[in-house]
Amino acid sequence: MTEPSPVLVSACLRGVPCRYDGRDRRSGPLDELLAGRRVVAFCPEQAGGLPTPRRPAELRGGDGHGVLEGTARVVEDTGDDVTAAFVAGAERALAAARRAGCAEADLMPRFPSCGAGGVHDGTFHRDAHGGARA
Ligand code: SF4
């Protein structure tokens, strides 16, 4: 029987306190789901060089594809543009996943870096990480 491939997982979901507010979002159900699997925990925002804690950030002008194509930006609630750090973090996440041979990923929903299933719209109208941002 072949061993399942490793899974790339948002580091905050594995208990790493890497969110913008210095907290984690450990998930018991995800821990159960991944029991016995090899996990690569990764935080793209930290890997991109952003500090923890940091200002919350959201996408403006499009989605993650737009950011990579240069038509959208990632902006902190102060107005500072952190697009370059987010792109660097995404590239490093991809490189880490390829190095480890990950064939799947479990990522934090709605956050600008991990952002599986959609992200916030850049208006900062959602509570940061109370179910909203990373
Ligand atoms: S959701 Fe945010 S804090 Fe969590 S791993 Fe992704 S970038 Fe890091």
Short mmCIF file of N, CA and C and ligand atoms in Angstrom, two decimals:
data_model
loop_
_atom_site.label_atom_id
_atom_site.label_comp_id
_atom_site.label_asym_id
_atom_site.label_seq_id
_atom_site.Cartn_x
_atom_site.Cartn_y
_atom_site.Cartn_z
N MET A 1 0.84 -1.19 0.00
CA MET A 1 0.00 0.00 0.00
C MET A 1 0.88 1.24 0.00
N THR A 2 0.56 2.21 -0.88
CA THR A 2 1.38 3.42 -0.94
C THR A 2 0.94 4.43 0.12
N GLU A 3 1.94 5.09 0.68
CA GLU A 3 1.66 6.11 1.70
C GLU A 3 1.08 7.34 1.03
N PRO A 4 0.03 7.98 1.63
CA PRO A 4 -0.52 9.18 1.01
C PRO A 4 0.51 10.30 0.98
N SER A 5 0.39 11.16 -0.01
CA SER A 5 1.36 12.26 -0.14
C SER A 5 1.16 13.26 1.01
N PRO A 6 2.20 14.04 1.32
CA PRO A 6 2.07 15.05 2.36
C PRO A 6 1.01 16.10 1.98
N VAL A 7 0.52 16.80 2.99
CA VAL A 7 -0.50 17.83 2.79
C VAL A 7 0.06 19.18 3.23
N LEU A 8 -0.06 20.17 2.37
CA LEU A 8 0.31 21.54 2.75
C LEU A 8 -0.85 22.13 3.54
N VAL A 9 -0.56 22.65 4.73
CA VAL A 9 -1.61 23.17 5.61
C VAL A 9 -1.21 24.57 6.10
N SER A 10 -2.19 25.46 6.17
CA SER A 10 -1.95 26.78 6.75
C SER A 10 -1.41 26.59 8.16
N ALA A 11 -0.26 27.21 8.43
CA ALA A 11 0.40 26.98 9.72
C ALA A 11 -0.49 27.36 10.90
N CYS A 12 -1.29 28.41 10.75
CA CYS A 12 -2.14 28.84 11.87
C CYS A 12 -3.16 27.76 12.23
N LEU A 13 -3.57 26.95 11.24
CA LEU A 13 -4.53 25.88 11.51
C LEU A 13 -3.89 24.72 12.28
N ARG A 14 -2.56 24.68 12.29
CA ARG A 14 -1.83 23.64 13.03
C ARG A 14 -1.34 24.15 14.38
N GLY A 15 -1.77 25.34 14.76
CA GLY A 15 -1.43 25.86 16.08
C GLY A 15 -0.25 26.80 16.13
N VAL A 16 0.26 27.17 14.97
CA VAL A 16 1.36 28.14 14.95
C VAL A 16 0.75 29.55 15.11
N PRO A 17 1.22 30.33 16.08
CA PRO A 17 0.64 31.66 16.30
C PRO A 17 1.16 32.68 15.29
N CYS A 18 0.76 32.51 14.03
CA CYS A 18 1.32 33.33 12.95
C CYS A 18 0.30 34.27 12.33
N ARG A 19 -0.91 34.34 12.90
CA ARG A 19 -1.90 35.25 12.33
C ARG A 19 -1.49 36.69 12.54
N TYR A 20 -2.17 37.59 11.88
CA TYR A 20 -1.82 39.01 11.97
C TYR A 20 -1.82 39.49 13.43
N ASP A 21 -2.67 38.88 14.28
CA ASP A 21 -2.79 39.31 15.67
C ASP A 21 -1.94 38.47 16.62
N GLY A 22 -1.09 37.62 16.06
CA GLY A 22 -0.20 36.81 16.89
C GLY A 22 -0.86 35.59 17.50
N ARG A 23 -2.06 35.26 16.99
CA ARG A 23 -2.75 34.08 17.52
C ARG A 23 -2.78 32.98 16.46
N ASP A 24 -3.30 31.82 16.86
CA ASP A 24 -3.44 30.72 15.89
C ASP A 24 -4.92 30.43 15.68
N ARG A 25 -5.21 29.51 14.81
CA ARG A 25 -6.59 29.06 14.57
C ARG A 25 -6.63 27.55 14.55
N ARG A 26 -5.99 26.94 15.55
CA ARG A 26 -5.92 25.48 15.58
C ARG A 26 -7.31 24.87 15.40
N SER A 27 -7.36 23.84 14.61
CA SER A 27 -8.64 23.21 14.30
C SER A 27 -8.62 21.75 14.71
N GLY A 28 -9.42 21.42 15.74
CA GLY A 28 -9.51 20.03 16.18
C GLY A 28 -9.99 19.10 15.08
N PRO A 29 -11.07 19.48 14.36
CA PRO A 29 -11.54 18.60 13.28
C PRO A 29 -10.48 18.37 12.21
N LEU A 30 -9.71 19.43 11.90
CA LEU A 30 -8.66 19.25 10.89
C LEU A 30 -7.56 18.34 11.43
N ASP A 31 -7.21 18.51 12.71
CA ASP A 31 -6.22 17.62 13.32
C ASP A 31 -6.65 16.16 13.16
N GLU A 32 -7.94 15.91 13.41
CA GLU A 32 -8.46 14.54 13.29
C GLU A 32 -8.38 14.06 11.84
N LEU A 33 -8.75 14.96 10.93
CA LEU A 33 -8.75 14.61 9.51
C LEU A 33 -7.35 14.25 9.03
N LEU A 34 -6.36 14.95 9.58
CA LEU A 34 -4.99 14.77 9.11
C LEU A 34 -4.20 13.77 9.95
N ALA A 35 -4.84 13.17 10.93
CA ALA A 35 -4.12 12.22 11.80
C ALA A 35 -3.43 11.16 10.96
N GLY A 36 -2.15 10.97 11.20
CA GLY A 36 -1.40 9.96 10.47
C GLY A 36 -0.82 10.44 9.16
N ARG A 37 -1.25 11.63 8.71
CA ARG A 37 -0.71 12.17 7.45
C ARG A 37 0.52 13.01 7.74
N ARG A 38 1.43 13.06 6.80
CA ARG A 38 2.57 13.96 6.93
C ARG A 38 2.10 15.35 6.50
N VAL A 39 2.33 16.33 7.38
CA VAL A 39 1.82 17.68 7.17
C VAL A 39 2.98 18.66 7.02
N VAL A 40 2.86 19.52 6.03
CA VAL A 40 3.81 20.62 5.86
C VAL A 40 3.06 21.89 6.26
N ALA A 41 3.34 22.40 7.47
CA ALA A 41 2.67 23.61 7.96
C ALA A 41 3.44 24.82 7.45
N PHE A 42 2.73 25.75 6.82
CA PHE A 42 3.43 26.87 6.16
C PHE A 42 2.59 28.14 6.29
N CYS A 43 3.24 29.25 6.60
CA CYS A 43 2.56 30.55 6.64
C CYS A 43 3.16 31.43 5.55
N PRO A 44 2.44 31.65 4.47
CA PRO A 44 2.97 32.46 3.38
C PRO A 44 3.27 33.90 3.78
N GLU A 45 2.48 34.46 4.68
CA GLU A 45 2.73 35.87 5.03
C GLU A 45 4.04 36.00 5.79
N GLN A 46 4.29 35.10 6.73
CA GLN A 46 5.58 35.14 7.41
C GLN A 46 6.71 34.84 6.43
N ALA A 47 6.49 33.85 5.57
CA ALA A 47 7.53 33.48 4.62
C ALA A 47 7.83 34.61 3.65
N GLY A 48 6.85 35.47 3.42
CA GLY A 48 7.06 36.62 2.55
C GLY A 48 7.78 37.76 3.23
N GLY A 49 8.04 37.59 4.52
CA GLY A 49 8.82 38.60 5.24
C GLY A 49 8.01 39.52 6.14
N LEU A 50 6.71 39.26 6.25
CA LEU A 50 5.89 40.12 7.10
C LEU A 50 6.05 39.73 8.57
N PRO A 51 6.00 40.71 9.48
CA PRO A 51 6.17 40.40 10.90
C PRO A 51 4.88 39.85 11.51
N THR A 52 5.01 39.28 12.69
CA THR A 52 3.86 38.87 13.49
C THR A 52 4.04 39.45 14.89
N PRO A 53 3.10 40.24 15.38
CA PRO A 53 1.86 40.63 14.71
C PRO A 53 2.11 41.62 13.59
N ARG A 54 1.07 41.81 12.77
CA ARG A 54 1.14 42.72 11.63
C ARG A 54 -0.23 43.33 11.40
N ARG A 55 -0.30 44.33 10.56
CA ARG A 55 -1.58 44.94 10.24
C ARG A 55 -2.39 43.95 9.38
N PRO A 56 -3.73 43.93 9.53
CA PRO A 56 -4.53 43.09 8.63
C PRO A 56 -4.46 43.62 7.20
N ALA A 57 -4.56 42.72 6.26
CA ALA A 57 -4.47 43.10 4.85
C ALA A 57 -5.57 42.41 4.05
N GLU A 58 -5.99 43.07 2.99
CA GLU A 58 -7.00 42.50 2.11
C GLU A 58 -6.65 42.80 0.66
N LEU A 59 -7.33 42.06 -0.23
CA LEU A 59 -7.10 42.26 -1.66
C LEU A 59 -7.90 43.45 -2.17
N ARG A 60 -7.32 44.18 -3.08
CA ARG A 60 -8.02 45.28 -3.75
C ARG A 60 -7.90 45.13 -5.25
N GLY A 61 -9.03 45.20 -5.92
CA GLY A 61 -9.02 45.22 -7.38
C GLY A 61 -9.02 43.86 -8.05
N GLY A 62 -9.28 42.81 -7.27
CA GLY A 62 -9.33 41.49 -7.88
C GLY A 62 -8.99 40.40 -6.89
N ASP A 63 -8.73 39.22 -7.42
CA ASP A 63 -8.43 38.07 -6.56
C ASP A 63 -6.94 37.73 -6.62
N GLY A 64 -6.60 36.56 -6.09
CA GLY A 64 -5.19 36.15 -6.07
C GLY A 64 -4.59 36.04 -7.46
N HIS A 65 -5.41 35.63 -8.43
CA HIS A 65 -4.89 35.58 -9.81
C HIS A 65 -4.51 36.98 -10.27
N GLY A 66 -5.38 37.96 -9.91
CA GLY A 66 -5.10 39.34 -10.29
C GLY A 66 -3.80 39.85 -9.65
N VAL A 67 -3.58 39.45 -8.41
CA VAL A 67 -2.34 39.87 -7.74
C VAL A 67 -1.14 39.33 -8.52
N LEU A 68 -1.20 38.05 -8.89
CA LEU A 68 -0.07 37.46 -9.61
C LEU A 68 0.09 38.05 -11.01
N GLU A 69 -1.04 38.51 -11.58
CA GLU A 69 -0.96 39.10 -12.93
C GLU A 69 -0.67 40.59 -12.88
N GLY A 70 -0.66 41.16 -11.67
CA GLY A 70 -0.34 42.58 -11.54
C GLY A 70 -1.53 43.52 -11.68
N THR A 71 -2.75 42.95 -11.67
CA THR A 71 -3.93 43.80 -11.83
C THR A 71 -4.66 44.04 -10.50
N ALA A 72 -4.25 43.40 -9.45
CA ALA A 72 -4.83 43.60 -8.12
C ALA A 72 -3.70 43.76 -7.12
N ARG A 73 -4.04 44.29 -5.94
CA ARG A 73 -3.01 44.55 -4.94
C ARG A 73 -3.45 43.99 -3.59
N VAL A 74 -2.49 43.89 -2.68
CA VAL A 74 -2.79 43.55 -1.29
C VAL A 74 -2.40 44.76 -0.46
N VAL A 75 -3.37 45.23 0.33
CA VAL A 75 -3.20 46.49 1.03
C VAL A 75 -3.56 46.30 2.51
N GLU A 76 -2.72 46.84 3.37
CA GLU A 76 -3.02 46.82 4.80
C GLU A 76 -4.10 47.84 5.13
N ASP A 77 -4.67 47.73 6.32
CA ASP A 77 -5.72 48.68 6.69
C ASP A 77 -5.18 50.09 6.88
N THR A 78 -3.86 50.22 6.90
CA THR A 78 -3.24 51.55 6.95
C THR A 78 -3.09 52.14 5.56
N GLY A 79 -3.34 51.34 4.53
CA GLY A 79 -3.16 51.77 3.15
C GLY A 79 -1.82 51.35 2.57
N ASP A 80 -0.93 50.80 3.39
CA ASP A 80 0.37 50.36 2.88
C ASP A 80 0.20 49.16 1.94
N ASP A 81 0.91 49.18 0.85
CA ASP A 81 0.85 48.13 -0.15
C ASP A 81 1.85 47.02 0.20
N VAL A 82 1.35 45.82 0.45
CA VAL A 82 2.22 44.69 0.82
C VAL A 82 2.16 43.59 -0.24
N THR A 83 1.83 44.00 -1.46
CA THR A 83 1.68 43.02 -2.54
C THR A 83 2.96 42.20 -2.74
N ALA A 84 4.09 42.85 -2.73
CA ALA A 84 5.34 42.14 -3.02
C ALA A 84 5.59 41.04 -1.98
N ALA A 85 5.32 41.33 -0.71
CA ALA A 85 5.52 40.33 0.34
C ALA A 85 4.56 39.15 0.15
N PHE A 86 3.33 39.44 -0.24
CA PHE A 86 2.35 38.37 -0.44
C PHE A 86 2.73 37.49 -1.64
N VAL A 87 3.21 38.11 -2.69
CA VAL A 87 3.62 37.32 -3.87
C VAL A 87 4.82 36.46 -3.52
N ALA A 88 5.78 37.04 -2.79
CA ALA A 88 6.97 36.27 -2.38
C ALA A 88 6.55 35.09 -1.50
N GLY A 89 5.61 35.32 -0.59
CA GLY A 89 5.14 34.25 0.28
C GLY A 89 4.45 33.15 -0.49
N ALA A 90 3.65 33.54 -1.48
CA ALA A 90 2.94 32.54 -2.30
C ALA A 90 3.95 31.69 -3.08
N GLU A 91 4.98 32.35 -3.62
CA GLU A 91 5.99 31.60 -4.37
C GLU A 91 6.73 30.63 -3.46
N ARG A 92 7.01 31.07 -2.24
CA ARG A 92 7.72 30.19 -1.31
C ARG A 92 6.83 29.03 -0.84
N ALA A 93 5.55 29.28 -0.70
CA ALA A 93 4.62 28.21 -0.33
C ALA A 93 4.58 27.15 -1.43
N LEU A 94 4.52 27.61 -2.67
CA LEU A 94 4.50 26.68 -3.79
C LEU A 94 5.79 25.87 -3.84
N ALA A 95 6.91 26.55 -3.62
CA ALA A 95 8.20 25.85 -3.64
C ALA A 95 8.27 24.82 -2.51
N ALA A 96 7.77 25.18 -1.32
CA ALA A 96 7.80 24.25 -0.19
C ALA A 96 6.92 23.03 -0.48
N ALA A 97 5.76 23.27 -1.09
CA ALA A 97 4.84 22.17 -1.41
C ALA A 97 5.47 21.23 -2.43
N ARG A 98 6.12 21.82 -3.42
CA ARG A 98 6.76 20.98 -4.46
C ARG A 98 7.92 20.19 -3.87
N ARG A 99 8.72 20.85 -3.04
CA ARG A 99 9.87 20.17 -2.42
C ARG A 99 9.43 18.96 -1.61
N ALA A 100 8.31 19.13 -0.88
CA ALA A 100 7.84 18.06 0.00
C ALA A 100 7.00 17.03 -0.75
N GLY A 101 6.64 17.32 -2.00
CA GLY A 101 5.82 16.39 -2.77
C GLY A 101 4.36 16.42 -2.38
N CYS A 102 3.87 17.57 -1.92
CA CYS A 102 2.46 17.69 -1.54
C CYS A 102 1.57 17.60 -2.78
N ALA A 103 0.51 16.82 -2.67
CA ALA A 103 -0.44 16.71 -3.78
C ALA A 103 -1.76 17.38 -3.43
N GLU A 104 -1.89 17.86 -2.19
CA GLU A 104 -3.12 18.56 -1.79
C GLU A 104 -2.79 19.57 -0.70
N ALA A 105 -3.79 20.44 -0.44
CA ALA A 105 -3.58 21.49 0.56
C ALA A 105 -4.86 21.72 1.33
N ASP A 106 -4.72 22.00 2.63
CA ASP A 106 -5.84 22.44 3.46
C ASP A 106 -5.48 23.83 3.94
N LEU A 107 -6.18 24.82 3.38
CA LEU A 107 -5.80 26.21 3.64
C LEU A 107 -6.92 26.96 4.35
N MET A 108 -6.51 27.97 5.08
CA MET A 108 -7.45 28.81 5.82
C MET A 108 -8.35 29.56 4.85
N PRO A 109 -9.68 29.42 4.99
CA PRO A 109 -10.55 30.12 4.05
C PRO A 109 -10.57 31.63 4.25
N ARG A 110 -10.77 32.35 3.19
CA ARG A 110 -11.07 33.78 3.17
C ARG A 110 -9.90 34.70 3.46
N PHE A 111 -8.72 34.18 3.73
CA PHE A 111 -7.61 35.06 4.05
C PHE A 111 -6.80 35.37 2.80
N PRO A 112 -6.18 36.55 2.79
CA PRO A 112 -5.58 36.98 1.53
C PRO A 112 -4.45 36.10 1.03
N SER A 113 -3.70 35.47 1.92
CA SER A 113 -2.62 34.61 1.43
C SER A 113 -3.12 33.21 1.16
N CYS A 114 -3.71 32.57 2.17
CA CYS A 114 -4.14 31.19 2.01
C CYS A 114 -5.43 31.15 1.19
N GLY A 115 -6.44 31.87 1.61
CA GLY A 115 -7.60 32.24 0.82
C GLY A 115 -8.35 31.18 0.04
N ALA A 116 -8.37 29.93 0.51
CA ALA A 116 -9.17 28.93 -0.20
C ALA A 116 -10.65 29.28 -0.05
N GLY A 117 -11.40 29.24 -1.14
CA GLY A 117 -12.84 29.48 -1.07
C GLY A 117 -13.20 30.95 -1.05
N GLY A 118 -12.31 31.81 -1.53
CA GLY A 118 -12.64 33.22 -1.61
C GLY A 118 -11.96 34.02 -0.52
N VAL A 119 -11.79 35.31 -0.76
CA VAL A 119 -11.11 36.18 0.19
C VAL A 119 -11.94 37.43 0.43
N HIS A 120 -11.53 38.21 1.41
CA HIS A 120 -12.23 39.47 1.67
C HIS A 120 -11.98 40.47 0.55
N ASP A 121 -12.84 41.49 0.52
CA ASP A 121 -12.90 42.35 -0.66
C ASP A 121 -12.11 43.64 -0.58
N GLY A 122 -11.34 43.83 0.48
CA GLY A 122 -10.53 45.03 0.55
C GLY A 122 -11.20 46.21 1.22
N THR A 123 -12.39 46.00 1.78
CA THR A 123 -13.10 47.10 2.44
C THR A 123 -12.89 47.07 3.94
N PHE A 124 -12.27 46.04 4.47
CA PHE A 124 -12.01 45.89 5.90
C PHE A 124 -13.29 45.95 6.72
N HIS A 125 -14.37 45.45 6.15
CA HIS A 125 -15.64 45.46 6.86
C HIS A 125 -15.89 44.21 7.67
N ARG A 126 -14.98 43.23 7.55
CA ARG A 126 -15.16 42.00 8.32
C ARG A 126 -14.20 42.02 9.49
N ASP A 127 -14.63 41.40 10.59
CA ASP A 127 -13.78 41.35 11.78
C ASP A 127 -12.52 40.57 11.49
N ALA A 128 -11.39 41.17 11.82
CA ALA A 128 -10.12 40.52 11.53
C ALA A 128 -9.97 39.25 12.35
N HIS A 129 -9.96 38.14 11.66
CA HIS A 129 -9.72 36.82 12.23
C HIS A 129 -10.73 36.36 13.25
N GLY A 130 -11.80 37.11 13.49
CA GLY A 130 -12.87 36.56 14.29
C GLY A 130 -13.67 35.65 13.38
N GLY A 131 -13.09 35.10 12.42
CA GLY A 131 -13.72 34.35 11.36
C GLY A 131 -13.40 35.05 10.07
N ALA A 132 -12.45 35.90 10.10
CA ALA A 132 -12.18 36.67 8.90
C ALA A 132 -10.72 36.64 8.47
N ARG A 133 -9.90 37.54 8.88
CA ARG A 133 -8.59 37.70 8.23
C ARG A 133 -7.45 36.97 8.91
N ALA A 134 -6.36 36.82 8.14
CA ALA A 134 -5.12 36.30 8.70
C ALA A 134 -4.13 37.41 8.82
S1 SF4 B 1 -4.12 32.12 7.00
FE1 SF4 B 1 -2.69 33.85 7.35
S2 SF4 B 1 -1.71 33.35 9.33
FE2 SF4 B 1 -2.66 31.46 8.60
S3 SF4 B 1 -0.99 30.42 7.50
FE3 SF4 B 1 -2.17 31.62 5.98
S4 SF4 B 1 -1.04 33.56 5.84
FE4 SF4 B 1 -0.36 32.56 7.73
#
